[in-house]
XYZ file of C-alpha atoms in Angstrom:
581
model
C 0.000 0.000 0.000
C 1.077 3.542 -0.842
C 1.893 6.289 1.290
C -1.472 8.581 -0.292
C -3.512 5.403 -0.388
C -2.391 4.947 3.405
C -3.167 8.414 3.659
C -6.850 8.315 1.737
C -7.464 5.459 4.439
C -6.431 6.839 7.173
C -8.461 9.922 6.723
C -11.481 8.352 5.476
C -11.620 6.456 8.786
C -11.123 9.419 10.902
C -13.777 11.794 12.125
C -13.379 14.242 9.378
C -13.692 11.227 6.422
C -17.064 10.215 8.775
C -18.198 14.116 8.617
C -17.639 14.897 4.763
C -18.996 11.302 3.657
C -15.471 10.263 1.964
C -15.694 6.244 0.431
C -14.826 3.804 2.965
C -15.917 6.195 6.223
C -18.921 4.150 7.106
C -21.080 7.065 7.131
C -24.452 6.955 5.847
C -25.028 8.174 1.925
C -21.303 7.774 1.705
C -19.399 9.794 -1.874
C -18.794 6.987 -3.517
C -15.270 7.441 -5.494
C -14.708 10.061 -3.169
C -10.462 10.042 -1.920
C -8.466 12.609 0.313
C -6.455 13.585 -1.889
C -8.241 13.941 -5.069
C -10.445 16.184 -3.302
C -7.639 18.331 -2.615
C -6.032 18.116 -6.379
C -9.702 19.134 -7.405
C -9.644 21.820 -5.285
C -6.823 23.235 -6.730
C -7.929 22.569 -10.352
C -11.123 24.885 -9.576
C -9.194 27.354 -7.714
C -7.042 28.040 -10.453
C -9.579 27.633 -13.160
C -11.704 30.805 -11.174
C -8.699 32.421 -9.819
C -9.210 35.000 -12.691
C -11.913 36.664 -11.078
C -9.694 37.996 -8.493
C -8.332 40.593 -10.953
C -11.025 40.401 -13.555
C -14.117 41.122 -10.657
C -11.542 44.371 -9.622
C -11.067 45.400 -12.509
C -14.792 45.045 -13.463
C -16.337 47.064 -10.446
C -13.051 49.880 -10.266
C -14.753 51.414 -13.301
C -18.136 52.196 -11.142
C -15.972 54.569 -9.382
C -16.534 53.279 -6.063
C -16.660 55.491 -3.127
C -14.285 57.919 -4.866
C -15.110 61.238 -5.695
C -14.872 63.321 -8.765
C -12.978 66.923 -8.061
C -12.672 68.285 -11.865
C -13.894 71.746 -11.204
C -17.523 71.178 -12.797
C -16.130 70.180 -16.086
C -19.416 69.321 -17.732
C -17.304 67.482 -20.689
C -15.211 65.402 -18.095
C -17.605 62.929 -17.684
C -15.549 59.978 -16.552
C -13.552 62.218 -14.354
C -10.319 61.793 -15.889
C -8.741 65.541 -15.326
C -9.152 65.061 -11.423
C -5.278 63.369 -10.273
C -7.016 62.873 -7.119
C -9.684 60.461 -8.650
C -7.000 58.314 -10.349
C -5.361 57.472 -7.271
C -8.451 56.971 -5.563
C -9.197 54.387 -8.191
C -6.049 52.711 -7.563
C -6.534 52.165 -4.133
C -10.020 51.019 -5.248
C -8.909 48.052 -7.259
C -6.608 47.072 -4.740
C -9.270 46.768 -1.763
C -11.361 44.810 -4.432
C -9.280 42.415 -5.041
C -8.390 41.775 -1.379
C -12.507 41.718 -0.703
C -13.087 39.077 -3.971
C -10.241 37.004 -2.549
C -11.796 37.299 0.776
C -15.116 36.644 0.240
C -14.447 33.651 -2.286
C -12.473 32.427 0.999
C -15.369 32.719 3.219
C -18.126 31.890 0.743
C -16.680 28.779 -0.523
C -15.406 27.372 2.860
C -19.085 27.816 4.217
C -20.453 26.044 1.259
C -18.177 23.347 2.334
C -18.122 22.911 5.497
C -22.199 23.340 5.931
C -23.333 21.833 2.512
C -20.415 19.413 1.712
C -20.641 20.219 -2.001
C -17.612 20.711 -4.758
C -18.946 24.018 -5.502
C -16.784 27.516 -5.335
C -18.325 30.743 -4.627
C -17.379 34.251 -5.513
C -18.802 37.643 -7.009
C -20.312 36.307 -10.504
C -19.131 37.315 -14.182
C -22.091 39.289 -15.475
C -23.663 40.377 -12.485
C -20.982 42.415 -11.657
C -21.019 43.948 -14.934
C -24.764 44.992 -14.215
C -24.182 46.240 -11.184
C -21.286 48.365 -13.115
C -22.450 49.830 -15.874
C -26.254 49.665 -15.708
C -26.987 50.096 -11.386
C -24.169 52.521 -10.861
C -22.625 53.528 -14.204
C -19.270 53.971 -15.302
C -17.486 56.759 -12.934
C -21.029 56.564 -11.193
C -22.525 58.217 -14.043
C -25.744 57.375 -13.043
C -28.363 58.131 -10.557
C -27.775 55.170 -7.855
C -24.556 55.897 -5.726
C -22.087 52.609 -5.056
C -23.270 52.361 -1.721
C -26.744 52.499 -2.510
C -26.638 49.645 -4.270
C -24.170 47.557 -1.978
C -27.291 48.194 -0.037
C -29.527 46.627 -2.314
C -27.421 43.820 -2.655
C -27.155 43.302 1.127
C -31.313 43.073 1.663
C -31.276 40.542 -1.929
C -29.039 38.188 0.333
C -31.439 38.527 3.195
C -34.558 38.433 1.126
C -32.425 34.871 -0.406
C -32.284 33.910 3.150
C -35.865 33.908 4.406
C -36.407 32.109 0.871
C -34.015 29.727 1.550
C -34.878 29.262 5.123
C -38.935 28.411 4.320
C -37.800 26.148 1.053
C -39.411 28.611 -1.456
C -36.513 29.008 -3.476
C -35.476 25.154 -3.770
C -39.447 24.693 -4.261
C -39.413 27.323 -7.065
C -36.526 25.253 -8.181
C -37.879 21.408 -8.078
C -40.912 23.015 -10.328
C -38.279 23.622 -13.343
C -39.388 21.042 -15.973
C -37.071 17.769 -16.073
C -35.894 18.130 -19.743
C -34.844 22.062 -18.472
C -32.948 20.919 -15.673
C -31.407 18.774 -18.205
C -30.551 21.143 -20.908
C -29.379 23.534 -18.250
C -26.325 21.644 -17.609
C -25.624 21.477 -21.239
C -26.295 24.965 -21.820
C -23.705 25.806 -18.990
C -21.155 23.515 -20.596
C -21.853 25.748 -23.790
C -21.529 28.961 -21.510
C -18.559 27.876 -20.034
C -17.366 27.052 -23.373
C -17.745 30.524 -25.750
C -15.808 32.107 -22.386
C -12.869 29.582 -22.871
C -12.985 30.789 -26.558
C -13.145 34.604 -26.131
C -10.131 37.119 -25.174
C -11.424 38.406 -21.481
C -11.812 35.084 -20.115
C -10.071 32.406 -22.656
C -7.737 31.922 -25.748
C -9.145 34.832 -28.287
C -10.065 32.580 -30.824
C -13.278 34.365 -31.143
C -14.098 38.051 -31.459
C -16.603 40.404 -31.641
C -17.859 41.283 -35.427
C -20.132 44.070 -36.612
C -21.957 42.359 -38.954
C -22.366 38.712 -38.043
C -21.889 39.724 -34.146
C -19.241 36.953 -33.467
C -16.696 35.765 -35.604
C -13.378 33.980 -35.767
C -10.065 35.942 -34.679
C -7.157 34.351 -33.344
C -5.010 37.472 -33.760
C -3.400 40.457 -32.054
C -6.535 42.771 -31.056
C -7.213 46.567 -30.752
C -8.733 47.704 -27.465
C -12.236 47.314 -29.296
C -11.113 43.980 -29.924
C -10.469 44.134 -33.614
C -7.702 42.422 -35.412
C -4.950 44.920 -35.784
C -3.378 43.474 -39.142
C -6.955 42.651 -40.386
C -5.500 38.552 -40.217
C -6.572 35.691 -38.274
C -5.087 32.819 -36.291
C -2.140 34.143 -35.746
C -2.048 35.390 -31.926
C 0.014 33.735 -30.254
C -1.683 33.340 -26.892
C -4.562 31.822 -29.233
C -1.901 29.091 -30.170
C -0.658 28.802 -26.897
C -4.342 27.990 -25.754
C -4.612 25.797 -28.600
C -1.661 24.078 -27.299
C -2.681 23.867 -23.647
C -6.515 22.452 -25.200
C -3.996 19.714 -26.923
C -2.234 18.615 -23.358
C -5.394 18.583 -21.317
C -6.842 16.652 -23.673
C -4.040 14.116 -24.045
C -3.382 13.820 -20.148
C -7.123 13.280 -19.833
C -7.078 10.217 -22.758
C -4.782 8.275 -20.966
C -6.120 9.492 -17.864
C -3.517 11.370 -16.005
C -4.173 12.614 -12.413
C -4.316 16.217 -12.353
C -4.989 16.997 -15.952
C -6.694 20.158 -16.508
C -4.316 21.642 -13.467
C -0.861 20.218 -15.503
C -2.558 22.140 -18.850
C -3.306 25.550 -16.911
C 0.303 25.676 -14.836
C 2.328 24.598 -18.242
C 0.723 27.449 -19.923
C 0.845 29.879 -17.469
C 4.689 29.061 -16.664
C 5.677 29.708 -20.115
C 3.477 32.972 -20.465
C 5.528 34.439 -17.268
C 8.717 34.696 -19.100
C 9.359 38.463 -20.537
C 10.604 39.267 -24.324
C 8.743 36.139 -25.816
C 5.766 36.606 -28.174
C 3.216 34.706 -25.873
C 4.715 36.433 -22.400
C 1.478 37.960 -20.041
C 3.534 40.969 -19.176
C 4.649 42.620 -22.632
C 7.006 45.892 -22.107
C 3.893 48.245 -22.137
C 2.860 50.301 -19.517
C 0.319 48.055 -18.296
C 2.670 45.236 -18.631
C 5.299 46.569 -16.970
C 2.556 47.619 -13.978
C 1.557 43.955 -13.984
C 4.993 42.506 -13.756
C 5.881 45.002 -10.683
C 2.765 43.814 -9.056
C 3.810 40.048 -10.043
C 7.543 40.388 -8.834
C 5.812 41.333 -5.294
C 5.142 37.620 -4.693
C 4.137 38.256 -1.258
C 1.511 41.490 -0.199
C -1.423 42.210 1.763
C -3.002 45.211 1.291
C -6.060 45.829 3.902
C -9.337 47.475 2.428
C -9.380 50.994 3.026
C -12.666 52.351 0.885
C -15.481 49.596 0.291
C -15.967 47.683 3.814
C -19.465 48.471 5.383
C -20.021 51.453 3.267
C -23.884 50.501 2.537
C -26.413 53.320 2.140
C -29.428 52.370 2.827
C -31.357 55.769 1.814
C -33.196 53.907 -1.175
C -36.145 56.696 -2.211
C -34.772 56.337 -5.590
C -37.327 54.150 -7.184
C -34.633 52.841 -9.569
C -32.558 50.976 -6.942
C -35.663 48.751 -6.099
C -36.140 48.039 -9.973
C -32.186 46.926 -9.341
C -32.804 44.996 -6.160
C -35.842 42.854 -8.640
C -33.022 42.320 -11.158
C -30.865 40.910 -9.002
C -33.101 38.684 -7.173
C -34.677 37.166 -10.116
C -31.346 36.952 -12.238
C -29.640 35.254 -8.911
C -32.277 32.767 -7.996
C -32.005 31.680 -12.459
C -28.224 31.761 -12.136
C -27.541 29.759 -9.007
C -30.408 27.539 -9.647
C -29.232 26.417 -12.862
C -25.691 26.586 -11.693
C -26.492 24.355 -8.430
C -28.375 21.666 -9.951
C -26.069 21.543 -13.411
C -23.059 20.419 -11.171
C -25.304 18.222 -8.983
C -26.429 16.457 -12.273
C -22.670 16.527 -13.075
C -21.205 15.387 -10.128
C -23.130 12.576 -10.244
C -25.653 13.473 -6.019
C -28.585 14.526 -7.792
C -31.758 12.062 -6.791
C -34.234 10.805 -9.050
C -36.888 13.333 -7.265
C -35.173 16.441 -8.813
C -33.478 17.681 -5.764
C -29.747 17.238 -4.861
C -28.012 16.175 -1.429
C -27.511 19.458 0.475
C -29.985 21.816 -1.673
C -30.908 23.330 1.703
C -27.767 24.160 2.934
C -26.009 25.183 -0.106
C -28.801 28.030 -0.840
C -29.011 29.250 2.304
C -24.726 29.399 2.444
C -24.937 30.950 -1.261
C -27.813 33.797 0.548
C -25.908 34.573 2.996
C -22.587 35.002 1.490
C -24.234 37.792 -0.859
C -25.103 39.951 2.057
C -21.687 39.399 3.550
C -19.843 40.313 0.258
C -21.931 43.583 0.018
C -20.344 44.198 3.392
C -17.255 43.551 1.493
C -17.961 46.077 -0.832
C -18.830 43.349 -3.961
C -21.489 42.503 -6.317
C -23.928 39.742 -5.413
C -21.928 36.378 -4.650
C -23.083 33.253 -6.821
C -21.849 29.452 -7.341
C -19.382 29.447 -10.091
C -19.617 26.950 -12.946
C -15.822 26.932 -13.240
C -16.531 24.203 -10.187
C -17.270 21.755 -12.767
C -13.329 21.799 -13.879
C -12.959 20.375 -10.377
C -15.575 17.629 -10.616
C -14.144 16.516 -13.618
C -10.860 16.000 -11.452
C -13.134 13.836 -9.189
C -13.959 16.502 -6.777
C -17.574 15.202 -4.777
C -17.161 16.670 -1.151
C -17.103 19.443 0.727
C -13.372 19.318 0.949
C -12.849 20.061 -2.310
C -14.766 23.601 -1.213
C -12.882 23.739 1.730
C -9.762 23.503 -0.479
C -10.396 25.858 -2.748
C -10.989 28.097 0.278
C -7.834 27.649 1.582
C -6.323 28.933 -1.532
C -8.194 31.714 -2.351
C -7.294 32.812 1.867
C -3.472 32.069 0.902
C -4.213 34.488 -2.216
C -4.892 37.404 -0.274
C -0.722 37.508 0.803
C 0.132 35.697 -3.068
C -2.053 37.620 -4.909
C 0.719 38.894 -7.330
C 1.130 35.324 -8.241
C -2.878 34.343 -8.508
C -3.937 37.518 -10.464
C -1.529 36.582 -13.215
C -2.648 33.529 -14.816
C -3.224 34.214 -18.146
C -6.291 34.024 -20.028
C -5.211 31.404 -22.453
C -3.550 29.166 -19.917
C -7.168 29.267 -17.745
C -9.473 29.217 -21.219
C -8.699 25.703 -22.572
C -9.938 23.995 -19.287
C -13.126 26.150 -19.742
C -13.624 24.363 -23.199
C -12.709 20.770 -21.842
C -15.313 21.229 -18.689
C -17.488 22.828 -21.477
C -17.281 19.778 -23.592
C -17.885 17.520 -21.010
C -21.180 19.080 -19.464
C -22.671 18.933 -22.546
C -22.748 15.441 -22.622
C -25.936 15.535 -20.692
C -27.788 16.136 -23.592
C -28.678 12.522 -24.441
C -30.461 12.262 -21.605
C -33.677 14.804 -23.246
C -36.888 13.727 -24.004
C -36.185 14.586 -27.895
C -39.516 12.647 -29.352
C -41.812 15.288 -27.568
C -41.489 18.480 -28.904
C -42.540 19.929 -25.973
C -39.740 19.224 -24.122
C -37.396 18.986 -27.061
C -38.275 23.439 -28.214
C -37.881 24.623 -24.696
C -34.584 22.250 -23.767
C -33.158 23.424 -27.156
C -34.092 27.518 -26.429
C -32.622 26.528 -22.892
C -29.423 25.483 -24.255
C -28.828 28.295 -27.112
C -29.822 31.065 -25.125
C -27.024 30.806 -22.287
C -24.162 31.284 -24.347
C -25.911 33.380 -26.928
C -27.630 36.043 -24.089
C -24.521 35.003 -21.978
C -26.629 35.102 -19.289
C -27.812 31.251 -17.272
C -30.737 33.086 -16.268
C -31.973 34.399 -19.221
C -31.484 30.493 -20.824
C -33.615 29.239 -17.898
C -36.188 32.056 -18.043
C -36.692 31.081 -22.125
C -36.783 27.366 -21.486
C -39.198 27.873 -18.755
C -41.236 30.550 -20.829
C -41.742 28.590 -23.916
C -42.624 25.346 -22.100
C -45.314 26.945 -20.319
C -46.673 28.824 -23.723
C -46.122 25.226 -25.545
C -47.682 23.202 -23.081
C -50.234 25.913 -21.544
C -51.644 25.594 -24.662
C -52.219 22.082 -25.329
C -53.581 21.978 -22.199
C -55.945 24.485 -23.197
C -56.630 23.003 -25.731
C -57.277 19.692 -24.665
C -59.873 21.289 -21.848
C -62.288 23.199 -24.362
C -62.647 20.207 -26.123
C -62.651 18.202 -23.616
C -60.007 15.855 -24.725
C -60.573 15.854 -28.817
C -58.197 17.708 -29.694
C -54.525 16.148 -27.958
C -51.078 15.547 -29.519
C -50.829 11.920 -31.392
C -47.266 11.508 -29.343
C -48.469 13.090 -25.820
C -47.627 9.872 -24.583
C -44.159 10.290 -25.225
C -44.538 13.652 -22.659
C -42.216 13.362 -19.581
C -44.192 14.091 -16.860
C -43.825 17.975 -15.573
C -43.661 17.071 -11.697
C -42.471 13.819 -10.916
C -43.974 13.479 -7.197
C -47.224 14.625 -5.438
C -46.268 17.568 -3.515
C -46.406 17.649 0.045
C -45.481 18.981 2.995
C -43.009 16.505 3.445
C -41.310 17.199 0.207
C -41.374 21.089 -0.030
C -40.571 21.889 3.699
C -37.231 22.129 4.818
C -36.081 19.677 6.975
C -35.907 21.525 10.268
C -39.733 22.213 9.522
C -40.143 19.246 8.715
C -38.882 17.679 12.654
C -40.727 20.568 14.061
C -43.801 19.243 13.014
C -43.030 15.235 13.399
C -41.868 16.674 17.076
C -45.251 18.774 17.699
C -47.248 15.556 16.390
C -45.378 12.768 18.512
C -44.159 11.261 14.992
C -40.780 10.193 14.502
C -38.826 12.015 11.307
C -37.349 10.289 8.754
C -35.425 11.899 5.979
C -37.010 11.632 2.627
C -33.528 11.598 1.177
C -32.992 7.890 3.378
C -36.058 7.123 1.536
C -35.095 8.029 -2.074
C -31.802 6.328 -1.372
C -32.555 3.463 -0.567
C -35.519 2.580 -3.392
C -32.346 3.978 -5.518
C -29.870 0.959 -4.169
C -32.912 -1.448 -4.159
C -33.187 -0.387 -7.862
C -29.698 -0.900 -8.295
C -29.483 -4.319 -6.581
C -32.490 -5.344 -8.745
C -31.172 -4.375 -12.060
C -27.407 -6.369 -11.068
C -29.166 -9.310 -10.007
C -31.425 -9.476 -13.211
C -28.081 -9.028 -15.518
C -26.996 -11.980 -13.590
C -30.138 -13.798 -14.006
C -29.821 -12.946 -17.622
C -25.927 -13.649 -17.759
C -26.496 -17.347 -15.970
C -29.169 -18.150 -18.691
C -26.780 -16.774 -21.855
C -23.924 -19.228 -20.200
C -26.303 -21.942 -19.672
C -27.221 -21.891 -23.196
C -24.026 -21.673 -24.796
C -23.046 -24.882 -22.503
C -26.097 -26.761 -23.984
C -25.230 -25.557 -27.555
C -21.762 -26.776 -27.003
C -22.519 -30.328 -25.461
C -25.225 -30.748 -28.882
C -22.026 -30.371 -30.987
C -19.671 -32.448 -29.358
C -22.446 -34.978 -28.957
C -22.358 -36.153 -32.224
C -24.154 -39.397 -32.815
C -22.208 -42.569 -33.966
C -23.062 -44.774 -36.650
């Protein structure tokens, strides 16, 4: 025996194996395949595929201006303040305390979601959301009418309105109500998503680019800052090859199954970028990357956050700021929905009722962590479908969370080094995950076009709205429009007029709903307690007509395989039984 299978043992056995469900702990609904140290080689893999939004979330929410403000003398024309000296070092400072508040509340996020939920999943300020909160709640410079800190407040009462939800199982309700064939395509649509990121500049290799007539379009090349190829050619960036080349060696390590692939594909790449006075180098001699390789040769820094913590205003008589706090309820209940149950289905601890071992938990950790990071000073805090480049390195526990955590903690005093992996070096593990998620397609009701139009609008829509909410909100539209109106149909004519295939329909709610199964559990004991009854989890329940299911389906292959041999024996003695004359 090895020393790390020693160690896997060893651990499993312990009290911590027993608490996080590990293989071989004895606990009850063990992780099966779960190890010690894969979990933490998985955590790593999804730190470092979502360590980007360290720099990238800064850099995002530094151009709402913050709580800096703009001296230029009334220059009407100035509207970005950029005359006012004073403002540009107040930015600076800005993007500094945001990246030490990302990297702290990814720490504290993610290690709750661990440690209370015992999922794979890492949590931090999400792409997109902190865009909207940017540019369309505050405005660039705070160009428009809600101040920063009135809408850190309205971020701060969306995680508590998230936690009453969460706390009275509306929200995970809401969510078991999503159509099967949805929930399905949502995972594929994600692996789409997470896909046309890995291929674009911000977030991936650059091999495609904006275009003004066909909208996207392939680019590969040295871009403009309005992302236009500068020599008018394509495929010939060289971070676009070097992310070609990391796609390559992920994808080779994971044929022949190599331990640690998509991490061995993003360090190789990044390594080689970190070099100066090479084509594919991350820290060209430019202003920017000269600024970027000072701040990398720091290794080692802390800086504390001076402008953003607890800096919520909670004077909210501008009516706008409560058409914001909507937005970012609905948008966050689609986005971590979808993003919850996609890497449930993925990971492999989603039950056949359409909920997922530690739903409960996980949205109440996810709620909560959005009022704390609006504390922080950040955008609403979300489950990040990066987590899935983790799962894919075997990640199923908590402690690949609680990993992840640890890193993104050791980050705030290594944050030179963590803020610097390139693009192209995180992209190509994007596309891999990507590719894998949307595997989950096969498993659609195609024959029924009513699931097959809304799973398919579910799908498309992510990646082309880039928004998981708005993919969900068209899947779930169109299958109520679709099937509303058979239904409808069906009624006034009181059951003439019905689909030749409807029996090919999946059926929209696969249990009876009661308060058993849409309370949350400590309701749930409150209420066995008041009426002398003793609780039992539905979860034991599902679990265990799962394993009889399984047990029944091995012992009938048996059956079948005893009867196959049994046969070929008889065929065999008729031939060598040959009569003699």
């Amino acid at each position: 025996m090895t020393f790390f299978e020693r160690l896997n043992r060893n651990v499993a056995e312990s009290p911590v194996g027993k608490y996080f469900r590990l293989e071989g702990s004895g606990a009850r609904r063990e992780r099966i395949g779960s190890k010690f140290t894969t979990e933490i080689r998985a955590g790593l893999t999804t730190f470092v595929a979502m360590a980007y939004i360290v720099s990238v979330n800064a850099l995002i929410v530094t151009d709402s201006g913050g709580t800096c403000v703009c001296n230029n003398g009334g220059n009407a024309t100035d509207v970005g303040c950029f005359t006012d000296p004073g403002y540009a070092d107040c930015l600076a400072t800005l993007k500094l305390d945001l990246i030490t508040a990302t990297a702290a509340i990814a720490c504290l996020s993610t290690f709750l979601m661990g440690v209370f939920a015992n999922l794979p999943i890492g949590l931090a300020p999400g792409m997109g959301l902190n865009a909207y909160f940017t540019y369309t709640v505050v405005g660039f410079h705070g160009s428009n009418k809600i101040k920063y800190e009135t809408a850190l407040a309205a971020v701060f009462i969306e995680g508590i309105l998230f936690i009453l939800l969460s706390m009275f199982g509306i929200r995970q309700w809401l969510a078991r109500l999503i159509p099967q064939s949805i929930k399905i395509a949502t995972g594929a649509g994600i692996g789409l998503y997470l896909a046309f990121i890995g291929l674009q500049t911000s977030a991936g290799i650059g091999l495609i680019g904006g275009d003004d007539a066909t909208l996207v379009t392939l680019t590969g090349c040295i871009q403009d800052a309005t992302g236009a190829c500068i020599d008018g050619s394509h495929m010939r960036g060289p971070h676009t090859w070097m992310g070609i080349f990391g796609l390559v060696v992920i994808g080779v390590c994971l044929l022949f199954r190599v331990k640690g692939a998509v991490l061995i594909g993003i360090l190789l790449i990044s390594i080689l970028s970190w070099f100066r006075g090479t084509a594919i180098t991350y820290f060209p001699y430019t202003p920017d990357g000269d600024a970027a390789f000072d701040y990398f040769k720091k290794v080692v820094t802390f800086h504390p956050i001076k402008t953003t913590m607890a800096k919520m205003d909670f004077n909210l008589d501008n009516h706008e700021i409560w058409i914001a706090l909507i937005t970012f309820l609905y948008v966050d209940i689609m986005d971590t929905t979808g993003t919850l149950y996609s890497m449930a289905k993925f990971g492999g601890y989603m039950y056949k009722n359409g909920d997922f071992d530690g739903s409960s938990a996980a949205f109440l950790c996810d709620a909560t962590s959005i009022s704390i990071g609006a504390i922080f000073g950040v955008p609403p805090v979300t489950a990040f479908i990066e987590s899935g480049a983790g799962i894919t390195e075997g990640g199923k526990t908590g402690l690949t969370s609680i990993t992840i955590a640890i890193f993104f903690f050791i980050s705030l005093f290594f944050s030179p080094i963590f803020a610097s992996f390139p693009p192209w070096a995180t992209g190509p593990a994007l596309i891999i995950v990507g590719s894998m998620m949307v595997k989950s397609v096969r498993s659609i009701n195609w024959d029924y076009v009513g699931d097959a139009i809304p799973a398919f609008l579910t799908i498309a829509l992510m990646p082309l709205s880039y928004s998981i909410a708005y993919g969900l909100i068209a899947g779930v539209g169109s299958y109520a429009a679709i099937n509303g109106s058979v239904y409808v149909l069906e009624l006034i004519s009181g059951g003439r007029i019905t689909p030749e295939d409807k029996d090919l329909k999946e059926p929209w709610i696969t249990e009876s709903f009661t308060w058993q199964n849409i309370l949350p559990p400590w309701m749930q004991k409150l209420i066995c307690k008041a009426r002398g009854q003793v609780y039992i989890d539905p979860l034991d329940i599902i679990e265990e007509e799962e394993r009889l299911e399984r047990e029944a389906a091995a012992a009938a292959e048996e059956h079948e395989a005893k009867i196959d041999m049994s046969g070929q024996h008889h065929i065999g003695s008729d031939i060598h039984e040959i009569p003699k004359y």
